[in-house]
Amino acid sequence: MTRSTEPVGKGTRESSFQTDRISQISRSVIAETHPSMYLMHKYWARKPHNIVAEYVKRSTSPGDIVLDPFSGSGVTVLEAIRAGRKAIGFDLNPLATFIAECTALPANREKLLAAFKSLKERVARNINESLYSLRCSHCRREATISHIVWSRRAQCPRCSRTFTLAALKKRGQKYLCTNCREWFKEAFPGLSKGTKREDVTEIWFDCTNCGMRQRHQKPDAVLKEMLEGFEKRPYPRRFPDPPLWENPRILIRPGMRYSEFFTVRAAKALLLLHKAICRTDDVSVRKILLFTLTSGLAQMSKLIAYRGGFKTGGSAWTVPGFWLPAHHVEINVWNAFEARFWKILRGKDETNRVFASLFRPAYNFDDLDRATIWLRTHDSTDLSLVPTDSIDYIFTDPPYGDSVPYFEYCAFWAPWIGASLAYEREIVVSNSDKRGKSIENYRELLTMVFGECYRVLKPGAPMTLTFHNRDISVWKALVDAVLESGFSYIDDVYQVPAVVSSKAQLADKGSMTGDLIINFRKTPANSHSDLAKRSDANEIESLVIEEARRIIYERGGRATTEELYRGIIHCLIRHEVVGLFDEGIDKLLRRNFQERARNQWTYGSMGPPLEGLYELLDHSIERIVKSILSRGPMDETEVFAAVLTYLGNGRTPSRDRVLRILRRLAKKEGDQWQPNDERQVKLFEAHA
Ligand SMILES: C[S@@+](CC[C@H](N)C(=O)[O-])C[C@H]1O[C@@H](n2cnc3c(N)ncnc32)[C@H](O)[C@@H]1O
Ligand SMILES: [Zn+2]
Ligand SMILES: [Zn+2]
């Protein structure tokens, strides 16, 4: 393993990165949940802002240039300029750069409000009168529909009766036929052909005349006929209707098209709203209004399941993919837009405060002399717009194999900002067969990106990757791509997520679902670890088996699959031999260890490691807790962060486990933990 303490490379464009920063970098930080400015628009896998900020600050000095070649919704670049750095954020996805830009874009509050008011005058009345009007059941004056509840029709395959699904008893995926008492699955003939008949089962309306809000009503035959009849009309000609990539993983059926996400009524309302927004003169204001539209689009679609008794319609994306629930609620498009606008306005108040003077866009590299941020929709396999040896730090979160097909998801928003998606250049592993996005393609494109990252970084400068995947082949593709490009490994930290479900904590199986944060550095080529150079498959296998034995031992004789995975992947990365490990981890575990209860592994034929070779995890935790509490009182999060700093990866304990030991060793005053008594303080000091 090369861990030279001398700065490498020559010339004047040396990185300001200092080696002593490395040890600081690996200190664990506890993730915080997102502030409202990062919640204005959905994007998948946003990184916790405080972690990103911490890494940027530790690795760079003010004025340095930070690059994120997969900048997504922009957390890295925005946190970088917030910390007084300059930032370059490239992402191939136009939705990503749009979200990043609109998040930071300073917007005058008065102008925004005025534009919204004018929009309301120009279009809200028009939408409501032409599409959502009805007679109030109470005063008989004109009122406005706020919600329409739809239920899909199904036909019992046994007796052929049709029902609205909402009316039937449901167990798992099956419904009970009230006619012949047979259990059946959603089986309306023609469902697969796309003629999904739906019935209106309920509507809600607002009446300004009698001041009623969201009044529920079962529609009478006339209203039912009116609403259902409307849906038999064709979609407006100008309504976008591209075909979608078939992908069972995100619930896109063969032959499905864009319009299926919306009712005909919503489609008409959306076109009216969009047209009016596009007529807004002020460019920034127009962008923010479009941002409001895409941000609220799911609420205007058929993706909202009906759950009864809610005000806002509940959230979309409750399951991964485009789930079109059989029982769903259609929300008045203007209302959904308006509700979203107030949310965005609150977010903008926050970003105006933070970014007012910091957001100064650049349009090329040289602009960065005076500007602060260069955002660009760009394929990062080619960074020729960025000079060689010019970047001080890269922090990035590369696509996670097949975890999120970003482009297929973003196809949902793309038409409304006129974006076209360069599907063939996307780095992803997709279950959509026709896209040809295999693991090989993923690896090939990633290698190009990291080759470019290597070139543009200053000699000796660091690069941090955050990553999360259980599939060893995806890890291999990623880490290989990085190492092949010439980077050398510094260290890695397991990052516990911001919100660990209480269930996961109670189960004490070790915290799950966090990211691995890996630090690399641009060193001269060919400085890889000895083991990597020798590349002996047997040796690597023994290494992995020993690591697994150790993890099982430390955890008192059993470990979960997740803990073993984390430890093994870490071990392979640390020795820079991920690429040489050909067997699946699962297979290796099964061959050498025993799975006792579900997900609990114990020693196999080889038995435990030699007594005294390793320390039990609880003892390690105890030692660390004693040592850090000897320096003074600390709150629980600080204690937890310190423990995680020393116990990485396969060793990372759950918060619960740490807390149990903390309770035994210390007492709590206010929210601060400290040693139980004087004698213990002495003892703790001895430990430190
Ligand atoms: C895991 S996401 C990054 C999310 C980001 N960390 C955030 O906080 O929003 C990976 C990103 O890589 C982008 N991407 C995929 N292929 C790319 C390419 N060839 N060039 C640049 N970006 C690409 C995707 O659009 C996606 O936004
Ligand atoms: Zn009324
Ligand atoms: Zn039946």
XYZ file of C-alpha atoms and ligand atoms in Angstrom:
717
model
C 0.000 0.000 0.000
C 1.484 3.339 -0.916
C 0.909 5.919 1.725
C 3.652 8.387 0.939
C 3.686 11.322 3.304
C 5.494 13.535 0.804
C 3.388 15.578 -1.554
C 3.721 14.029 -4.978
C 4.024 15.543 -8.401
C 5.996 18.554 -9.430
C 5.475 21.962 -10.927
C 3.818 25.029 -9.554
C 0.210 23.859 -9.791
C 0.621 21.702 -6.735
C -2.493 20.859 -4.764
C -2.898 22.728 -1.500
C -3.968 19.410 -0.036
C -1.936 18.437 3.017
C -1.320 14.887 4.106
C -2.283 15.606 7.700
C -5.737 16.402 6.406
C -6.122 12.759 5.431
C -6.438 11.542 8.979
C -8.998 14.244 9.623
C -10.959 13.236 6.575
C -11.593 9.789 7.903
C -13.225 11.100 11.055
C -16.850 10.075 11.011
C -19.577 12.702 10.745
C -23.177 12.055 11.680
C -25.558 12.857 8.853
C -28.249 15.479 9.343
C -31.622 15.494 7.625
C -32.191 17.917 4.744
C -33.116 21.561 5.321
C -36.064 22.850 3.276
C -33.866 24.231 0.493
C -32.913 20.696 -0.475
C -36.485 19.507 -0.274
C -37.952 21.787 -2.908
C -37.728 19.176 -5.637
C -37.409 15.430 -5.592
C -34.152 13.899 -6.759
C -33.008 10.432 -5.861
C -30.117 9.767 -3.436
C -29.316 13.312 -2.361
C -26.296 13.267 -0.095
C -26.588 14.677 3.438
C -25.501 18.299 3.049
C -23.496 18.473 6.274
C -21.357 15.490 5.320
C -20.572 16.925 1.920
C -19.790 20.322 3.443
C -17.500 18.744 6.005
C -15.508 16.855 3.383
C -15.182 19.912 1.180
C -13.935 22.027 4.094
C -11.486 19.416 5.299
C -10.021 18.821 1.868
C -9.753 22.334 0.434
C -9.057 25.959 1.280
C -11.259 28.950 0.426
C -10.981 29.851 -3.235
C -10.041 26.297 -4.282
C -11.952 24.658 -7.121
C -14.166 21.658 -6.353
C -15.531 19.449 -9.142
C -18.468 17.064 -9.055
C -18.753 15.215 -12.390
C -22.066 13.591 -11.326
C -23.486 16.633 -9.625
C -27.141 15.556 -9.562
C -29.335 17.970 -7.630
C -26.230 19.946 -6.740
C -25.537 19.318 -3.068
C -21.741 19.195 -3.562
C -21.454 22.331 -5.648
C -23.869 24.350 -3.550
C -22.205 23.359 -0.288
C -18.843 24.182 -1.889
C -19.765 27.750 -2.816
C -21.408 28.147 0.540
C -18.022 27.328 2.073
C -16.318 29.971 -0.080
C -14.958 27.549 -2.673
C -15.506 27.628 -6.428
C -17.466 24.795 -7.899
C -17.971 22.942 -11.152
C -20.993 20.678 -11.398
C -21.529 18.597 -14.513
C -24.358 16.144 -14.962
C -25.620 14.555 -18.151
C -29.183 14.838 -16.935
C -30.733 18.214 -17.811
C -33.215 17.757 -14.965
C -30.334 17.520 -12.525
C -28.719 20.768 -13.632
C -32.139 22.404 -13.719
C -32.837 21.373 -10.125
C -29.377 22.453 -8.969
C -29.684 25.818 -10.676
C -33.225 26.540 -9.498
C -32.292 25.560 -5.968
C -29.608 28.233 -5.751
C -30.945 30.828 -8.176
C -31.568 34.016 -6.191
C -35.156 35.116 -6.734
C -36.694 38.377 -5.676
C -39.569 37.529 -3.380
C -41.800 40.402 -4.516
C -41.264 39.586 -8.181
C -42.069 35.935 -7.560
C -45.226 36.783 -5.679
C -46.317 39.229 -8.349
C -45.717 36.675 -11.092
C -47.661 34.102 -9.172
C -50.567 36.502 -8.650
C -50.688 37.359 -12.305
C -50.558 33.671 -13.195
C -53.434 33.052 -10.841
C -55.488 35.776 -12.481
C -54.648 34.650 -15.985
C -54.990 30.936 -15.596
C -56.474 29.676 -12.320
C -59.977 30.874 -13.118
C -59.736 29.544 -16.640
C -58.617 26.099 -15.437
C -61.207 25.908 -12.696
C -64.120 27.089 -14.798
C -63.393 24.965 -17.819
C -62.293 21.790 -16.070
C -63.250 21.594 -12.418
C -66.548 23.361 -12.028
C -69.693 21.807 -10.539
C -72.815 22.907 -8.736
C -72.505 23.066 -4.951
C -74.742 20.396 -3.425
C -75.634 22.832 -0.658
C -76.266 26.270 -2.203
C -76.495 25.213 -5.853
C -74.041 27.947 -6.881
C -70.951 27.229 -8.921
C -68.187 25.512 -6.932
C -64.764 23.999 -7.688
C -63.725 20.365 -7.590
C -60.572 19.911 -5.517
C -60.213 16.110 -5.687
C -61.643 13.298 -7.792
C -61.276 9.790 -6.421
C -60.976 7.064 -9.038
C -61.208 3.340 -8.702
C -60.226 0.869 -11.391
C -62.817 -1.563 -12.688
C -62.106 -5.261 -12.392
C -63.955 -8.284 -13.633
C -64.275 -11.499 -11.682
C -62.873 -14.208 -13.980
C -65.330 -16.747 -12.533
C -68.729 -15.040 -12.686
C -67.775 -12.155 -15.017
C -69.319 -9.473 -12.831
C -67.430 -6.161 -12.891
C -66.687 -4.145 -9.786
C -64.845 -1.013 -8.802
C -61.937 -2.316 -6.793
C -62.491 0.221 -4.036
C -65.747 -1.507 -3.124
C -64.212 -4.939 -2.599
C -62.556 -6.606 0.325
C -58.825 -6.956 -0.292
C -56.284 -9.406 1.031
C -52.723 -8.988 -0.222
C -52.994 -8.701 -4.009
C -56.412 -10.393 -4.131
C -59.990 -9.127 -4.072
C -63.110 -10.959 -2.932
C -65.928 -11.144 -5.478
C -69.102 -10.142 -3.614
C -71.151 -12.076 -6.134
C -69.603 -15.566 -6.222
C -67.246 -15.250 -3.193
C -64.211 -16.131 -5.269
C -60.851 -14.450 -4.509
C -59.348 -12.979 -7.649
C -56.595 -10.646 -8.814
C -57.182 -7.381 -10.680
C -58.370 -8.876 -13.927
C -60.332 -6.451 -16.065
C -60.055 -7.707 -19.626
C -58.183 -5.225 -21.745
C -56.176 -3.952 -18.786
C -53.003 -5.002 -20.546
C -54.200 -3.310 -23.728
C -54.307 -0.019 -21.873
C -58.073 0.483 -21.657
C -58.145 0.706 -17.915
C -61.660 1.729 -17.108
C -61.999 3.678 -13.939
C -65.039 4.820 -11.997
C -65.376 7.995 -10.004
C -66.224 6.917 -6.484
C -66.029 10.211 -4.650
C -65.356 13.884 -5.232
C -64.382 16.775 -2.989
C -65.158 20.392 -3.711
C -64.711 23.934 -2.430
C -67.589 26.416 -2.479
C -66.651 30.079 -2.042
C -70.310 30.962 -1.661
C -70.999 28.892 1.431
C -67.348 28.848 2.480
C -67.047 25.094 2.446
C -63.609 23.574 1.872
C -62.939 20.055 0.669
C -66.455 18.842 1.132
C -66.881 15.149 0.294
C -69.634 13.894 -1.909
C -70.616 10.699 -3.687
C -71.183 11.758 -7.286
C -74.684 11.354 -8.664
C -75.227 9.666 -12.017
C -75.025 12.907 -13.992
C -71.778 14.060 -12.456
C -70.328 10.567 -12.746
C -71.203 10.439 -16.407
C -69.724 13.898 -16.955
C -66.410 13.094 -15.241
C -66.011 9.586 -16.628
C -67.132 10.666 -20.086
C -64.424 13.315 -20.162
C -61.773 10.610 -19.841
C -62.978 8.932 -23.018
C -61.865 11.972 -24.998
C -58.443 11.956 -26.638
C -55.503 13.686 -24.990
C -54.889 17.173 -26.353
C -52.681 17.066 -29.407
C -49.969 19.191 -27.843
C -49.763 17.025 -24.760
C -46.406 15.222 -24.665
C -46.784 11.509 -25.217
C -43.419 9.856 -25.832
C -43.145 6.079 -25.464
C -41.458 4.958 -22.221
C -38.669 2.448 -21.808
C -40.234 -0.791 -20.716
C -38.789 -1.652 -17.316
C -40.560 -3.984 -14.866
C -38.298 -2.825 -12.066
C -39.820 0.648 -12.139
C -43.245 -0.648 -13.189
C -43.221 0.501 -16.800
C -45.206 -2.054 -18.774
C -44.607 -2.881 -22.441
C -46.046 -0.292 -24.771
C -46.717 2.241 -22.035
C -46.726 5.920 -23.007
C -46.306 9.158 -21.122
C -49.954 10.214 -21.173
C -50.921 7.244 -19.002
C -49.572 9.093 -15.989
C -52.343 11.695 -16.226
C -56.065 11.959 -16.660
C -57.280 13.784 -19.763
C -58.580 16.537 -17.507
C -55.220 16.995 -15.776
C -53.506 16.952 -19.166
C -55.621 19.887 -20.339
C -55.054 21.813 -17.132
C -51.319 21.203 -17.312
C -51.108 22.553 -20.847
C -52.951 25.723 -19.852
C -50.745 26.222 -16.826
C -47.542 25.518 -18.704
C -48.403 27.879 -21.512
C -49.126 30.679 -19.060
C -45.858 30.080 -17.177
C -43.867 30.190 -20.407
C -45.214 33.671 -21.035
C -43.568 35.032 -17.895
C -40.993 37.635 -18.977
C -38.443 37.502 -16.193
C -36.171 34.524 -16.907
C -35.349 33.646 -13.287
C -38.967 33.908 -12.243
C -40.051 31.787 -15.191
C -37.516 29.133 -14.271
C -38.702 29.022 -10.679
C -42.322 28.707 -11.815
C -41.406 25.820 -14.109
C -39.452 24.333 -11.228
C -42.630 24.622 -9.155
C -44.550 22.829 -11.883
C -42.146 19.889 -12.176
C -41.750 19.744 -8.412
C -45.523 19.370 -8.026
C -46.093 17.213 -11.101
C -46.442 13.909 -9.263
C -49.236 15.462 -7.201
C -51.049 16.263 -10.434
C -50.706 12.738 -11.790
C -52.269 9.326 -11.272
C -49.390 8.332 -8.995
C -51.221 9.384 -5.853
C -52.860 6.487 -4.052
C -56.153 7.219 -2.347
C -55.740 6.827 1.377
C -58.803 8.633 2.618
C -58.932 11.473 5.090
C -55.860 13.371 3.858
C -55.535 17.007 2.928
C -52.673 17.129 0.454
C -53.270 13.841 -1.304
C -50.339 12.071 0.318
C -47.041 11.553 -1.375
C -46.064 9.967 -4.646
C -43.102 7.592 -5.000
C -44.081 5.609 -1.911
C -42.892 2.543 -3.764
C -39.908 2.641 -6.107
C -41.127 3.215 -9.628
C -44.215 4.487 -11.378
C -46.940 2.790 -9.414
C -50.370 3.638 -10.778
C -52.616 2.625 -7.879
C -55.939 0.994 -8.688
C -57.576 3.394 -6.249
C -56.142 6.867 -6.727
C -56.961 10.490 -6.270
C -56.768 13.189 -8.910
C -55.910 16.554 -7.420
C -57.032 19.816 -9.013
C -53.939 20.837 -11.011
C -54.104 24.488 -10.042
C -54.485 23.645 -6.344
C -51.528 21.294 -6.489
C -49.476 23.988 -8.186
C -50.479 26.635 -5.683
C -49.687 24.425 -2.676
C -46.297 23.683 -4.179
C -45.642 27.353 -4.864
C -45.872 28.270 -1.159
C -43.432 25.499 -0.313
C -40.973 26.654 -2.951
C -41.314 30.229 -1.744
C -40.268 29.141 1.755
C -37.316 27.271 0.282
C -36.395 30.335 -1.766
C -36.429 32.513 1.340
C -33.805 30.178 2.740
C -31.691 29.977 -0.428
C -31.893 33.742 -0.976
C -30.358 34.212 2.441
C -27.624 31.675 1.781
C -26.793 32.243 -1.877
C -27.716 35.863 -2.642
C -24.107 36.987 -3.002
C -22.533 33.568 -3.561
C -24.323 32.360 -6.673
C -22.380 33.872 -9.567
C -22.684 31.576 -12.584
C -19.779 30.858 -14.911
C -20.143 29.698 -18.505
C -16.640 28.374 -18.984
C -13.601 27.537 -16.898
C -11.939 30.933 -17.131
C -15.085 32.648 -15.875
C -14.384 31.034 -12.531
C -11.807 33.730 -11.879
C -14.672 36.011 -11.026
C -17.729 33.757 -10.900
C -18.312 31.046 -8.288
C -20.202 28.193 -9.916
C -20.219 26.494 -13.282
C -23.199 24.196 -13.789
C -23.523 22.401 -17.078
C -25.546 19.597 -18.621
C -22.634 17.596 -19.849
C -21.328 14.088 -20.395
C -18.468 13.670 -17.939
C -16.753 10.972 -19.977
C -15.268 14.012 -21.731
C -14.005 16.806 -19.485
C -11.969 18.550 -22.179
C -13.560 21.845 -21.134
C -11.578 21.575 -17.903
C -7.793 22.114 -18.084
C -5.313 19.456 -16.949
C -4.069 19.763 -13.334
C -6.576 22.492 -12.488
C -8.926 21.033 -9.868
C -8.232 20.997 -6.127
C -10.760 18.412 -5.065
C -13.392 16.081 -6.461
C -16.303 14.978 -4.332
C -18.792 12.828 -6.147
C -21.514 10.306 -5.846
C -21.386 8.153 -8.982
C -24.414 6.293 -10.329
C -24.946 3.143 -8.215
C -25.156 0.429 -10.827
C -28.803 -0.487 -11.169
C -30.099 1.263 -8.033
C -31.733 4.261 -9.708
C -32.330 4.549 -13.462
C -32.242 8.364 -13.262
C -33.086 9.083 -16.868
C -36.045 6.717 -16.944
C -37.349 8.415 -13.808
C -36.689 11.926 -15.017
C -38.587 11.232 -18.247
C -41.539 12.118 -16.042
C -40.457 15.784 -15.768
C -38.432 16.242 -18.937
C -41.185 17.374 -21.356
C -42.077 20.374 -19.195
C -38.662 21.955 -19.381
C -38.159 20.932 -22.986
C -35.327 18.609 -22.039
C -34.164 15.745 -24.170
C -32.367 12.929 -22.435
C -29.208 11.410 -23.905
C -30.100 7.875 -22.832
C -27.230 6.172 -24.618
C -24.613 8.176 -22.676
C -26.136 7.591 -19.258
C -23.939 5.662 -16.849
C -26.274 3.127 -15.311
C -27.138 -0.534 -15.259
C -30.734 -0.778 -16.414
C -33.231 -3.609 -16.271
C -34.705 -2.199 -19.426
C -33.251 -4.731 -21.869
C -33.552 -2.622 -24.965
C -31.320 0.116 -23.583
C -28.202 -2.056 -23.663
C -27.095 -0.711 -20.308
C -25.107 -3.663 -19.057
C -22.517 -3.780 -16.320
C -19.836 -3.738 -19.062
C -21.189 -0.521 -20.502
C -21.358 0.929 -16.988
C -17.760 0.022 -16.328
C -16.517 1.292 -19.645
C -18.122 4.724 -19.282
C -17.119 5.049 -15.630
C -13.512 4.324 -16.556
C -13.645 7.172 -19.053
C -14.987 9.556 -16.401
C -12.348 8.650 -13.827
C -9.622 8.865 -16.447
C -10.756 12.439 -17.004
C -11.015 13.093 -13.255
C -7.423 11.975 -12.881
C -6.287 14.278 -15.637
C -7.998 17.421 -14.359
C -7.018 17.041 -10.690
C -3.868 18.739 -9.474
C -1.071 16.279 -8.701
C -1.515 14.882 -5.218
C -5.068 16.202 -4.905
C -7.765 14.056 -3.305
C -10.985 12.625 -4.657
C -13.805 11.397 -2.453
C -16.465 8.981 -3.647
C -19.606 8.026 -1.812
C -21.144 4.784 -2.838
C -23.725 2.256 -1.850
C -24.366 -1.106 -3.407
C -24.600 -4.710 -2.307
C -23.568 -6.161 -5.609
C -19.871 -6.996 -5.734
C -19.752 -6.717 -9.527
C -20.860 -3.091 -9.306
C -18.173 -2.410 -6.709
C -15.634 -4.065 -8.940
C -16.642 -1.925 -11.880
C -16.408 1.247 -9.828
C -13.237 0.646 -7.875
C -11.459 -0.860 -10.876
C -12.343 2.160 -12.955
C -10.868 4.438 -10.296
C -7.683 2.454 -9.696
C -7.070 1.844 -13.378
C -7.172 5.558 -13.934
C -4.178 5.882 -11.645
C -5.712 6.920 -8.337
C -4.464 5.383 -5.142
C -6.591 4.540 -2.206
C -6.252 6.543 1.023
C -8.971 5.250 3.308
C -12.698 4.747 3.654
C -15.433 5.348 6.203
C -18.817 3.784 6.608
C -21.332 6.605 6.775
C -24.374 5.951 8.907
C -27.486 7.472 7.320
C -29.305 10.480 8.758
C -32.358 8.542 9.706
C -31.906 5.039 11.009
C -35.311 3.508 11.485
C -36.047 2.676 15.084
C -36.713 -0.886 14.026
C -33.229 -1.224 12.552
C -31.799 0.198 15.769
C -33.686 -2.187 17.969
C -32.721 -5.180 15.898
C -29.079 -4.386 16.728
C -27.866 -5.955 13.535
C -25.536 -3.072 12.888
C -26.694 0.027 11.108
C -27.671 -0.692 7.544
C -28.200 1.254 4.381
C -25.396 3.776 4.910
C -22.859 4.793 2.301
C -19.239 3.963 2.082
C -17.138 7.098 1.647
C -13.831 6.347 -0.034
C -10.912 8.715 -0.329
C -8.451 8.450 -3.194
C -5.653 10.593 -4.370
C -3.990 11.437 -7.652
C -0.568 9.836 -7.400
C 1.874 8.990 -10.182
C 0.762 5.846 -11.997
C 1.812 2.354 -10.871
C 1.892 2.898 -7.163
C -0.560 0.169 -6.258
C -0.449 -2.142 -3.290
C 1.920 -5.102 -3.249
C -0.953 -7.502 -2.999
C -2.604 -5.940 -6.020
C 0.633 -6.271 -7.943
C 1.088 -9.921 -7.014
C -2.559 -10.615 -7.847
C -2.835 -14.103 -6.428
C -6.433 -15.318 -6.330
C -5.817 -17.794 -3.499
C -4.212 -15.193 -1.369
C -7.141 -12.858 -1.867
C -9.588 -15.585 -0.997
C -7.781 -16.341 2.269
C -7.744 -12.647 3.019
C -11.505 -12.448 2.627
C -12.153 -15.575 4.688
C -9.954 -14.294 7.479
C -11.768 -10.956 7.455
C -15.105 -12.744 7.734
C -13.862 -14.918 10.606
C -12.648 -11.836 12.354
C -15.975 -10.026 12.011
C -17.832 -13.056 13.349
C -15.422 -13.350 16.265
C -15.619 -9.679 17.170
C -19.379 -9.801 17.249
C -19.321 -12.649 19.748
C -19.696 -15.564 17.342
C -22.288 -14.419 14.840
C -22.630 -11.712 12.242
C -25.260 -10.669 9.725
C -24.853 -10.820 5.962
C -24.843 -7.023 5.818
C -22.022 -6.761 8.350
C -19.976 -9.329 6.496
C -20.569 -7.634 3.160
C -19.519 -4.274 4.473
C -16.376 -5.710 6.027
C -15.407 -7.744 3.002
C -15.938 -4.954 0.505
C -13.916 -2.638 2.707
C -11.134 -5.216 2.958
C -11.022 -5.709 -0.810
C -10.939 -1.981 -1.450
C -8.307 -1.347 1.192
C -5.990 -3.831 -0.476
C -6.938 -2.548 -3.934
C -7.909 -6.038 -5.045
C -11.646 -5.741 -5.665
C -11.086 -6.371 -9.339
C -9.337 -9.649 -8.629
C -12.059 -11.133 -6.499
C -14.021 -13.199 -8.942
C -16.257 -15.258 -6.762
C -19.469 -13.755 -5.431
C -19.380 -12.928 -1.723
C -22.508 -15.013 -1.180
C -20.897 -18.062 -2.683
C -17.739 -17.679 -0.668
C -19.708 -17.278 2.547
C -21.789 -20.338 1.846
C -18.740 -22.417 1.070
C -16.804 -21.488 4.201
C -19.311 -20.495 6.873
C -22.612 -21.630 8.299
C -25.842 -19.730 8.057
C -27.640 -20.467 11.313
C -30.793 -18.475 11.689
C -31.831 -16.432 8.688
C -29.181 -13.858 7.990
C -26.954 -14.934 10.889
C -23.585 -16.438 10.091
C -21.321 -18.468 12.331
C -17.958 -20.169 11.811
C -17.859 -23.021 9.373
C -15.440 -25.905 9.122
C -12.455 -23.740 9.969
C -13.733 -22.722 13.362
C -12.936 -19.488 15.211
C -9.662 -17.595 14.803
C -6.880 -18.026 17.354
C -7.758 -16.850 20.849
C -6.400 -13.378 21.549
C -5.849 -12.497 17.913
C -8.708 -10.024 17.776
C -10.611 -7.939 20.262
C -14.326 -8.376 20.885
C -16.330 -5.504 19.457
C -17.886 -4.651 22.818
C -14.438 -4.353 24.343
C -13.307 -2.074 21.550
C -16.346 0.116 22.013
C -15.708 0.225 25.740
C -12.113 1.269 25.223
C -13.048 4.025 22.806
C -15.844 5.337 25.019
C -13.534 5.484 28.028
C -10.841 7.198 26.085
C -13.025 9.899 24.639
C -14.988 10.590 27.805
C -11.713 11.194 29.616
C -11.444 14.368 27.525
C -14.646 15.790 28.953
C -18.418 15.458 28.707
C -19.937 14.748 25.312
C -23.379 14.320 23.852
C -24.566 11.025 22.468
C -24.055 11.935 18.819
C -20.459 12.968 19.453
C -19.771 9.706 21.255
C -21.344 7.757 18.427
C -19.349 9.658 15.797
C -16.116 8.954 17.685
C -16.861 5.248 17.930
C -17.647 5.082 14.215
C -14.395 6.835 13.405
C -12.460 3.947 14.857
C -14.749 1.066 14.047
C -15.279 1.096 10.327
C -17.275 -1.004 7.945
C -17.791 -4.598 9.094
C -17.014 -3.306 12.563
C -19.535 -0.458 12.625
C -21.854 -1.061 15.592
C -25.433 0.108 15.831
C -26.251 3.170 17.850
C -28.092 0.925 20.259
C -25.064 -1.188 20.965
C -22.964 1.888 21.715
C -25.686 3.316 23.911
C -25.905 0.129 25.955
C -22.204 0.305 26.744
C -22.366 4.032 27.353
C -25.112 3.524 29.933
C -23.001 1.003 31.773
C -19.888 3.165 31.849
C -21.189 6.689 32.226
C -23.950 8.900 33.511
C -25.933 11.541 31.711
C -26.394 15.124 32.877
C -28.617 17.165 30.604
C -27.664 15.738 27.254
C -24.006 15.272 28.180
C -22.431 11.972 29.096
C -19.566 11.764 31.590
C -17.784 9.148 33.713
C -19.769 7.882 36.704
C -17.433 9.119 39.444
C -13.941 10.419 40.248
C -12.371 6.998 40.413
C -13.612 6.286 36.951
C -12.344 9.565 35.613
C -8.864 8.441 36.702
C -9.397 5.075 35.092
C -10.642 6.640 31.876
C -7.633 8.930 31.803
C -5.377 5.938 32.112
C -7.064 4.566 29.007
C -6.589 7.715 27.029
C -26.058 9.098 -7.646
S -26.494 10.404 -8.722
C -25.833 11.846 -7.970
C -26.794 12.441 -6.968
C -26.195 13.624 -6.241
N -25.189 13.192 -5.304
C -27.235 14.450 -5.500
O -26.978 14.793 -4.335
O -28.265 14.763 -6.053
C -25.557 10.106 -10.140
C -25.728 11.125 -11.267
O -24.919 10.758 -12.372
C -25.516 11.318 -13.526
N -24.904 10.737 -14.744
C -25.131 9.544 -15.323
N -24.375 9.397 -16.413
C -23.618 10.516 -16.543
C -22.631 10.967 -17.479
N -22.270 10.218 -18.524
N -22.073 12.181 -17.282
C -22.447 12.957 -16.241
N -23.376 12.586 -15.337
C -23.969 11.390 -15.484
C -26.976 11.021 -13.312
O -27.788 11.880 -14.071
C -27.135 11.260 -11.798
O -27.594 12.555 -11.538
Zn -72.209 26.245 -1.711
Zn -67.360 -13.665 -9.064
